[in-house]
């Protein structure tokens, strides 16, 4: 029996624009087990948010679409559900926590009213019970004077508090999967640590699953069980967090890990940056997508795109790990 809560298979998401169709997510596959956290990392523009928006089916219809692939959530393919069925899933079974806490909250409704709405929608509680529950939830996410805060509007709270309110909302809906897209990037470090701690509790005490999208490899090391490293719409390396941090195989993963600031680093030492930038979706290099920036690229890398190869249970999209003369791509 599979214990995967969600399994995404060969997801392809495209946008059409002036210059034709671009593929922002190009055949990505991954899964998240119950009670585990998958970290998705990669530089800006690699397709992390488009991946999460695809799962939630929030890709703007005018320009974008899921072109192919499956999104199996508790056995159902989300890619095939109607808009109505999807609304039932969003916020009920899958909760979202975004970087910008204003997007997740209604600016003209008090915090209390919003929380109470969420709670009554997902339980049999009446308004009064739900109000007490809302107060309890704010206490749980560490908001002082919760009774007072419930009467306030989102703009009266600091960014960090709003973020915690969003987490309280997410917690109130009994979702099984939490998708957090840069949930702490905008917050100061103390609040960031508190929020990460809350998310850890979710997974450890309540067996929830989390997809955590971040630029921050330090956060990944602390939070994730598995990691998927994305580059230009594809997974470059995918496996368990410990082995990836201990022994990164893909030159891109190595570059990302080298760019983490270290405590023992002198402030005169410039921080390593992978030279160059992520290629534009409409101008993908031939061969490996990372070849233009890869310190180890050779002729083959520039001409032929590598498959995804299995290396001791880890998946790596790099020619260096292609089995000799053997079957290449693990996805077939
Ligand atoms: N609505 C859209 N229309 C056209 N292209 C889009 C749209 N949304 C995203 N893209 C493109 O898809 C690619 C992936 O974007 P995405 O937002 O997923 O990146 P990301 O990895 O989340 O980056 P960041 O770390 O900056 O949040 C980018 O090239 C982006 O320009
Ligand atoms: Mg993003």
Short mmCIF file of C-alpha atoms and ligand atoms in Angstrom, two decimals:
data_model
loop_
_atom_site.label_atom_id
_atom_site.label_comp_id
_atom_site.label_asym_id
_atom_site.label_seq_id
_atom_site.Cartn_x
_atom_site.Cartn_y
_atom_site.Cartn_z
CA UNK A 1 0.00 0.00 0.00
CA UNK A 2 1.27 3.40 -0.84
CA UNK A 3 1.51 5.87 2.01
CA UNK A 4 1.93 8.77 -0.37
CA UNK A 5 -0.57 11.48 0.42
CA UNK A 6 0.17 13.18 -2.86
CA UNK A 7 1.92 11.89 -5.92
CA UNK A 8 2.61 14.13 -8.86
CA UNK A 9 3.51 12.37 -12.10
CA UNK A 10 5.15 14.05 -15.08
CA UNK A 11 3.43 17.36 -14.51
CA UNK A 12 3.67 19.77 -17.43
CA UNK A 13 2.38 23.35 -17.04
CA UNK A 14 2.54 25.83 -19.89
CA UNK A 15 1.83 29.49 -20.54
CA UNK A 16 1.10 31.08 -23.83
CA UNK A 17 2.15 34.62 -24.61
CA UNK A 18 3.49 36.90 -27.29
CA UNK A 19 6.40 34.61 -28.05
CA UNK A 20 4.42 31.41 -28.24
CA UNK A 21 4.07 28.70 -25.61
CA UNK A 22 6.56 28.27 -22.80
CA UNK A 23 6.81 25.28 -20.49
CA UNK A 24 7.29 26.48 -16.90
CA UNK A 25 7.05 23.03 -15.33
CA UNK A 26 8.38 20.33 -17.59
CA UNK A 27 7.51 16.78 -16.61
CA UNK A 28 8.19 16.99 -12.88
CA UNK A 29 7.39 13.98 -10.66
CA UNK A 30 7.50 13.80 -6.87
CA UNK A 31 5.52 12.61 -3.87
CA UNK A 32 4.92 13.52 -0.27
CA UNK A 33 4.24 10.84 2.33
CA UNK A 34 1.96 11.30 5.30
CA UNK A 35 3.72 13.10 8.12
CA UNK A 36 6.63 14.18 5.94
CA UNK A 37 7.94 17.41 4.52
CA UNK A 38 9.17 17.82 0.97
CA UNK A 39 11.38 20.84 0.41
CA UNK A 40 11.36 22.32 -3.08
CA UNK A 41 14.34 24.53 -3.78
CA UNK A 42 15.88 26.36 -6.70
CA UNK A 43 16.63 29.88 -7.80
CA UNK A 44 14.02 32.40 -8.75
CA UNK A 45 12.03 31.44 -11.85
CA UNK A 46 12.70 27.70 -11.66
CA UNK A 47 9.02 26.78 -11.47
CA UNK A 48 8.50 26.23 -7.75
CA UNK A 49 5.40 28.40 -7.43
CA UNK A 50 3.95 27.22 -10.74
CA UNK A 51 4.29 23.66 -9.41
CA UNK A 52 2.33 24.49 -6.26
CA UNK A 53 -0.22 26.58 -8.13
CA UNK A 54 -0.75 23.66 -10.52
CA UNK A 55 -1.50 21.32 -7.62
CA UNK A 56 -4.08 23.80 -6.34
CA UNK A 57 -5.31 24.37 -9.89
CA UNK A 58 -4.74 28.09 -9.51
CA UNK A 59 -2.93 28.64 -12.82
CA UNK A 60 -4.61 31.61 -14.52
CA UNK A 61 -6.88 30.15 -17.17
CA UNK A 62 -6.45 32.96 -19.69
CA UNK A 63 -2.77 32.24 -20.25
CA UNK A 64 -1.85 28.99 -18.60
CA UNK A 65 -2.78 25.36 -18.36
CA UNK A 66 -1.75 22.00 -17.02
CA UNK A 67 -0.86 20.41 -20.35
CA UNK A 68 -0.36 16.88 -19.05
CA UNK A 69 0.45 14.79 -16.02
CA UNK A 70 -1.33 13.49 -12.97
CA UNK A 71 -1.76 14.97 -9.50
CA UNK A 72 -2.89 12.06 -7.37
CA UNK A 73 -4.14 13.23 -3.99
CA UNK A 74 -5.50 10.47 -1.79
CA UNK A 75 -6.08 8.50 -4.96
CA UNK A 76 -7.96 11.19 -6.90
CA UNK A 77 -6.41 12.99 -9.85
CA UNK A 78 -6.73 16.71 -9.09
CA UNK A 79 -5.88 17.53 -12.70
CA UNK A 80 -9.20 16.01 -13.69
CA UNK A 81 -11.52 17.46 -11.05
CA UNK A 82 -14.15 20.07 -11.85
CA UNK A 83 -13.72 23.62 -10.55
CA UNK A 84 -16.44 22.94 -8.00
CA UNK A 85 -14.74 19.80 -6.69
CA UNK A 86 -11.46 21.69 -6.56
CA UNK A 87 -12.96 24.44 -4.40
CA UNK A 88 -13.90 21.72 -1.94
CA UNK A 89 -10.29 20.54 -1.81
CA UNK A 90 -8.66 23.97 -1.47
CA UNK A 91 -8.66 25.12 2.12
CA UNK A 92 -10.34 21.89 3.22
CA UNK A 93 -7.99 19.10 2.36
CA UNK A 94 -5.08 21.16 1.12
CA UNK A 95 -4.22 24.34 2.99
CA UNK A 96 -2.07 27.09 1.55
CA UNK A 97 0.32 29.44 3.26
CA UNK A 98 1.74 32.10 0.99
CA UNK A 99 4.63 34.48 1.40
CA UNK A 100 2.39 37.51 1.22
CA UNK A 101 0.03 37.18 4.14
CA UNK A 102 -2.33 39.80 2.73
CA UNK A 103 -3.28 37.54 -0.21
CA UNK A 104 -4.60 34.86 2.09
CA UNK A 105 -6.76 37.18 4.19
CA UNK A 106 -9.78 39.28 3.41
CA UNK A 107 -8.83 42.92 4.13
CA UNK A 108 -12.36 44.07 4.95
CA UNK A 109 -13.26 41.31 7.40
CA UNK A 110 -12.04 41.03 10.99
CA UNK A 111 -9.62 38.27 11.84
CA UNK A 112 -12.22 36.73 14.14
CA UNK A 113 -14.92 36.61 11.52
CA UNK A 114 -12.58 35.00 9.02
CA UNK A 115 -11.41 32.40 11.48
CA UNK A 116 -14.95 31.66 12.63
CA UNK A 117 -16.06 31.20 9.02
CA UNK A 118 -13.28 28.72 8.40
CA UNK A 119 -13.98 26.85 11.62
CA UNK A 120 -17.76 26.59 11.14
CA UNK A 121 -17.25 25.52 7.53
CA UNK A 122 -15.16 22.59 8.69
CA UNK A 123 -16.86 21.47 11.87
CA UNK A 124 -20.26 21.20 13.49
CA UNK A 125 -19.51 24.02 15.94
CA UNK A 126 -21.92 26.90 16.33
CA UNK A 127 -20.69 30.50 16.16
CA UNK A 128 -20.06 30.83 19.87
CA UNK A 129 -18.04 27.63 20.09
CA UNK A 130 -16.18 28.63 16.94
CA UNK A 131 -15.29 32.00 18.47
CA UNK A 132 -13.79 30.27 21.51
CA UNK A 133 -11.94 27.93 19.19
CA UNK A 134 -10.61 30.89 17.17
CA UNK A 135 -9.21 32.43 20.34
CA UNK A 136 -7.60 29.12 21.20
CA UNK A 137 -6.03 28.92 17.73
CA UNK A 138 -4.51 32.39 18.00
CA UNK A 139 -3.03 31.42 21.35
CA UNK A 140 -1.64 28.29 19.75
CA UNK A 141 0.21 30.30 17.10
CA UNK A 142 1.61 32.61 19.77
CA UNK A 143 -0.44 35.75 19.28
CA UNK A 144 -0.74 37.81 22.48
CA UNK A 145 -4.15 39.23 23.57
CA UNK A 146 -6.01 36.95 21.17
CA UNK A 147 -9.50 38.15 22.21
CA UNK A 148 -8.58 41.71 21.24
CA UNK A 149 -6.86 40.64 18.00
CA UNK A 150 -9.93 38.76 16.83
CA UNK A 151 -11.80 42.07 16.65
CA UNK A 152 -9.15 43.67 14.44
CA UNK A 153 -8.71 43.83 10.67
CA UNK A 154 -5.69 42.34 8.86
CA UNK A 155 -4.00 45.74 8.29
CA UNK A 156 -3.95 46.34 12.06
CA UNK A 157 -1.62 43.38 12.53
CA UNK A 158 2.07 43.18 11.73
CA UNK A 159 3.20 41.01 8.82
CA UNK A 160 4.46 38.34 11.19
CA UNK A 161 1.16 38.25 13.06
CA UNK A 162 -0.82 38.00 9.83
CA UNK A 163 1.37 35.13 8.80
CA UNK A 164 0.55 33.40 12.07
CA UNK A 165 -3.16 34.10 11.56
CA UNK A 166 -2.90 32.39 8.15
CA UNK A 167 -1.29 29.42 9.84
CA UNK A 168 -4.07 29.42 12.45
CA UNK A 169 -6.60 29.39 9.58
CA UNK A 170 -4.75 26.56 7.89
CA UNK A 171 -4.72 24.64 11.18
CA UNK A 172 -8.45 25.20 11.67
CA UNK A 173 -9.45 23.44 8.51
CA UNK A 174 -8.10 19.96 9.23
CA UNK A 175 -6.19 19.81 5.96
CA UNK A 176 -3.94 16.84 5.37
CA UNK A 177 -1.49 18.68 3.14
CA UNK A 178 0.01 22.13 3.66
CA UNK A 179 1.59 23.93 0.77
CA UNK A 180 3.80 26.70 2.07
CA UNK A 181 5.38 28.92 -0.59
CA UNK A 182 8.16 31.00 0.95
CA UNK A 183 6.17 31.24 4.18
CA UNK A 184 8.82 32.99 6.20
CA UNK A 185 10.95 34.87 3.69
CA UNK A 186 9.48 38.27 4.56
CA UNK A 187 9.70 37.79 8.33
CA UNK A 188 12.39 38.57 10.82
CA UNK A 189 14.41 35.64 12.10
CA UNK A 190 12.74 35.26 15.50
CA UNK A 191 9.28 35.03 14.01
CA UNK A 192 10.59 32.84 11.23
CA UNK A 193 11.90 30.39 13.82
CA UNK A 194 8.54 30.39 15.64
CA UNK A 195 6.65 29.66 12.46
CA UNK A 196 8.98 26.90 11.39
CA UNK A 197 8.56 25.40 14.85
CA UNK A 198 4.77 25.46 14.43
CA UNK A 199 5.06 23.74 11.08
CA UNK A 200 7.29 21.09 12.61
CA UNK A 201 4.65 20.46 15.27
CA UNK A 202 2.01 20.05 12.58
CA UNK A 203 3.96 17.29 11.01
CA UNK A 204 5.24 15.63 14.15
CA UNK A 205 2.15 15.82 16.37
CA UNK A 206 -0.60 15.72 13.78
CA UNK A 207 1.03 13.67 11.04
CA UNK A 208 0.37 16.37 8.45
CA UNK A 209 2.29 16.55 5.19
CA UNK A 210 4.02 19.71 4.05
CA UNK A 211 5.36 20.96 0.75
CA UNK A 212 7.76 23.69 1.68
CA UNK A 213 8.96 25.95 -1.10
CA UNK A 214 11.94 28.11 -0.31
CA UNK A 215 15.15 29.72 -1.53
CA UNK A 216 16.70 29.02 1.81
CA UNK A 217 18.75 25.82 1.97
CA UNK A 218 19.18 26.35 5.73
CA UNK A 219 15.42 26.14 6.22
CA UNK A 220 15.32 23.01 4.08
CA UNK A 221 18.03 21.34 6.14
CA UNK A 222 16.06 22.01 9.28
CA UNK A 223 12.59 21.13 8.06
CA UNK A 224 12.55 18.71 5.15
CA UNK A 225 12.67 14.94 4.92
CA UNK A 226 13.09 14.93 1.14
CA UNK A 227 14.30 17.62 -1.21
CA UNK A 228 13.60 18.33 -4.83
CA UNK A 229 16.03 20.70 -6.49
CA UNK A 230 14.44 22.40 -9.48
CA UNK A 231 16.10 24.19 -12.33
CA UNK A 232 14.36 25.73 -15.35
CA UNK A 233 11.20 23.69 -14.85
CA UNK A 234 12.81 20.30 -14.24
CA UNK A 235 13.93 18.35 -11.21
CA UNK A 236 17.73 18.23 -11.18
CA UNK A 237 18.18 16.22 -8.01
CA UNK A 238 15.63 14.53 -5.79
CA UNK A 239 16.19 12.46 -2.69
CA UNK A 240 16.43 12.47 1.07
CA UNK A 241 17.67 15.60 2.74
CA UNK A 242 20.54 14.08 4.68
CA UNK A 243 22.24 12.42 1.76
CA UNK A 244 21.76 15.45 -0.46
CA UNK A 245 23.36 17.78 2.07
CA UNK A 246 26.11 15.33 2.88
CA UNK A 247 26.93 14.45 -0.68
CA UNK A 248 25.23 16.61 -3.31
CA UNK A 249 25.61 14.98 -6.71
CA UNK A 250 24.32 17.50 -9.21
CA UNK A 251 26.65 20.45 -9.94
CA UNK A 252 23.61 22.73 -9.51
CA UNK A 253 22.84 21.37 -6.03
CA UNK A 254 26.51 21.83 -5.13
CA UNK A 255 26.32 25.42 -6.30
CA UNK A 256 23.22 26.07 -4.20
CA UNK A 257 24.81 24.56 -1.12
CA UNK A 258 27.96 26.58 -1.61
CA UNK A 259 25.88 29.75 -1.58
CA UNK A 260 24.65 29.22 2.02
CA UNK A 261 26.33 31.73 4.34
CA UNK A 262 28.35 30.00 7.04
CA UNK A 263 28.92 31.20 10.58
CA UNK A 264 32.65 30.61 10.34
CA UNK A 265 32.88 32.71 7.21
CA UNK A 266 34.67 36.03 7.56
CA UNK A 267 32.54 38.98 6.53
CA UNK A 268 35.29 39.93 4.05
CA UNK A 269 34.71 36.66 2.19
CA UNK A 270 32.30 37.28 -0.64
CA UNK A 271 29.44 34.82 -0.65
CA UNK A 272 29.58 32.31 -3.47
CA UNK A 273 27.06 32.82 -6.24
CA UNK A 274 26.46 30.49 -9.15
CA UNK A 275 27.69 32.56 -12.09
CA UNK A 276 25.17 33.51 -14.75
CA UNK A 277 21.42 33.31 -14.44
CA UNK A 278 18.47 30.99 -15.01
CA UNK A 279 17.79 30.79 -18.76
CA UNK A 280 14.66 32.37 -20.13
CA UNK A 281 11.92 29.81 -20.74
CA UNK A 282 11.74 30.74 -24.39
CA UNK A 283 15.50 30.36 -24.87
CA UNK A 284 16.36 27.07 -23.23
CA UNK A 285 19.84 25.88 -24.08
CA UNK A 286 20.12 22.76 -26.17
CA UNK A 287 21.35 19.83 -24.10
CA UNK A 288 21.33 20.12 -20.32
CA UNK A 289 19.49 23.18 -19.10
CA UNK A 290 22.23 23.95 -16.62
CA UNK A 291 25.11 23.55 -19.13
CA UNK A 292 25.56 27.29 -19.65
CA UNK A 293 26.45 27.72 -15.97
CA UNK A 294 27.88 24.35 -15.09
CA UNK A 295 31.59 24.23 -14.19
CA UNK A 296 31.72 20.59 -15.28
CA UNK A 297 29.84 20.74 -18.58
CA UNK A 298 31.39 19.06 -21.61
CA UNK A 299 30.42 18.64 -25.26
CA UNK A 300 27.73 16.06 -24.62
CA UNK A 301 26.09 18.26 -21.97
CA UNK A 302 25.80 21.06 -24.50
CA UNK A 303 24.29 18.83 -27.17
CA UNK A 304 22.07 16.27 -25.54
CA UNK A 305 19.74 16.57 -22.63
CA UNK A 306 20.49 14.08 -19.84
CA UNK A 307 17.78 11.84 -18.39
CA UNK A 308 17.01 11.41 -14.72
CA UNK A 309 19.27 8.70 -13.35
CA UNK A 310 18.98 6.65 -10.21
CA UNK A 311 22.03 6.83 -7.94
CA UNK A 312 21.49 4.79 -4.76
CA UNK A 313 17.88 5.80 -4.44
CA UNK A 314 18.53 9.38 -5.42
CA UNK A 315 17.53 10.83 -8.76
CA UNK A 316 19.96 13.02 -10.62
CA UNK A 317 19.60 14.69 -13.99
CA UNK A 318 23.24 14.84 -15.03
CA UNK A 319 25.26 12.94 -17.64
CA UNK A 320 27.95 12.12 -15.08
CA UNK A 321 25.60 9.60 -13.53
CA UNK A 322 24.25 7.94 -16.66
CA UNK A 323 24.72 4.18 -16.47
CA UNK A 324 27.01 2.96 -19.22
CA UNK A 325 25.06 1.79 -22.19
CA UNK A 326 22.14 1.06 -19.89
CA UNK A 327 18.56 2.23 -19.68
CA UNK A 328 18.80 5.85 -18.82
CA UNK A 329 15.85 7.85 -17.59
CA UNK A 330 14.27 6.32 -14.49
CA UNK A 331 10.97 7.66 -15.68
CA UNK A 332 11.32 5.64 -18.91
N1 LIG B 1 1.09 33.67 -15.19
C1 LIG B 1 2.23 33.44 -15.86
N2 LIG B 1 2.34 33.71 -17.18
C2 LIG B 1 3.47 33.47 -17.86
N3 LIG B 1 4.57 32.97 -17.30
C3 LIG B 1 4.55 32.68 -15.99
C4 LIG B 1 3.36 32.91 -15.20
N4 LIG B 1 3.63 32.53 -13.91
C5 LIG B 1 4.91 32.09 -13.93
N5 LIG B 1 5.45 32.17 -15.16
C6 LIG B 1 6.83 31.79 -15.55
O1 LIG B 1 7.10 30.49 -15.09
C7 LIG B 1 8.44 30.39 -14.64
C8 LIG B 1 8.46 29.81 -13.25
O2 LIG B 1 7.92 30.77 -12.35
P1 LIG B 1 7.69 30.48 -10.81
O3 LIG B 1 6.89 31.60 -10.28
O4 LIG B 1 7.16 29.12 -10.62
O5 LIG B 1 9.17 30.56 -10.25
P2 LIG B 1 9.65 30.32 -8.75
O6 LIG B 1 10.60 29.15 -8.79
O7 LIG B 1 8.48 30.22 -7.85
O8 LIG B 1 10.50 31.64 -8.49
P3 LIG B 1 10.58 32.55 -7.15
O9 LIG B 1 11.64 31.87 -6.33
O10 LIG B 1 11.04 33.85 -7.67
O11 LIG B 1 9.25 32.60 -6.49
C9 LIG B 1 9.04 31.78 -14.75
O12 LIG B 1 9.81 31.84 -15.92
C10 LIG B 1 7.84 32.67 -14.85
O13 LIG B 1 8.13 33.80 -15.61
MG1 LIG B 2 7.74 31.47 -6.35
#
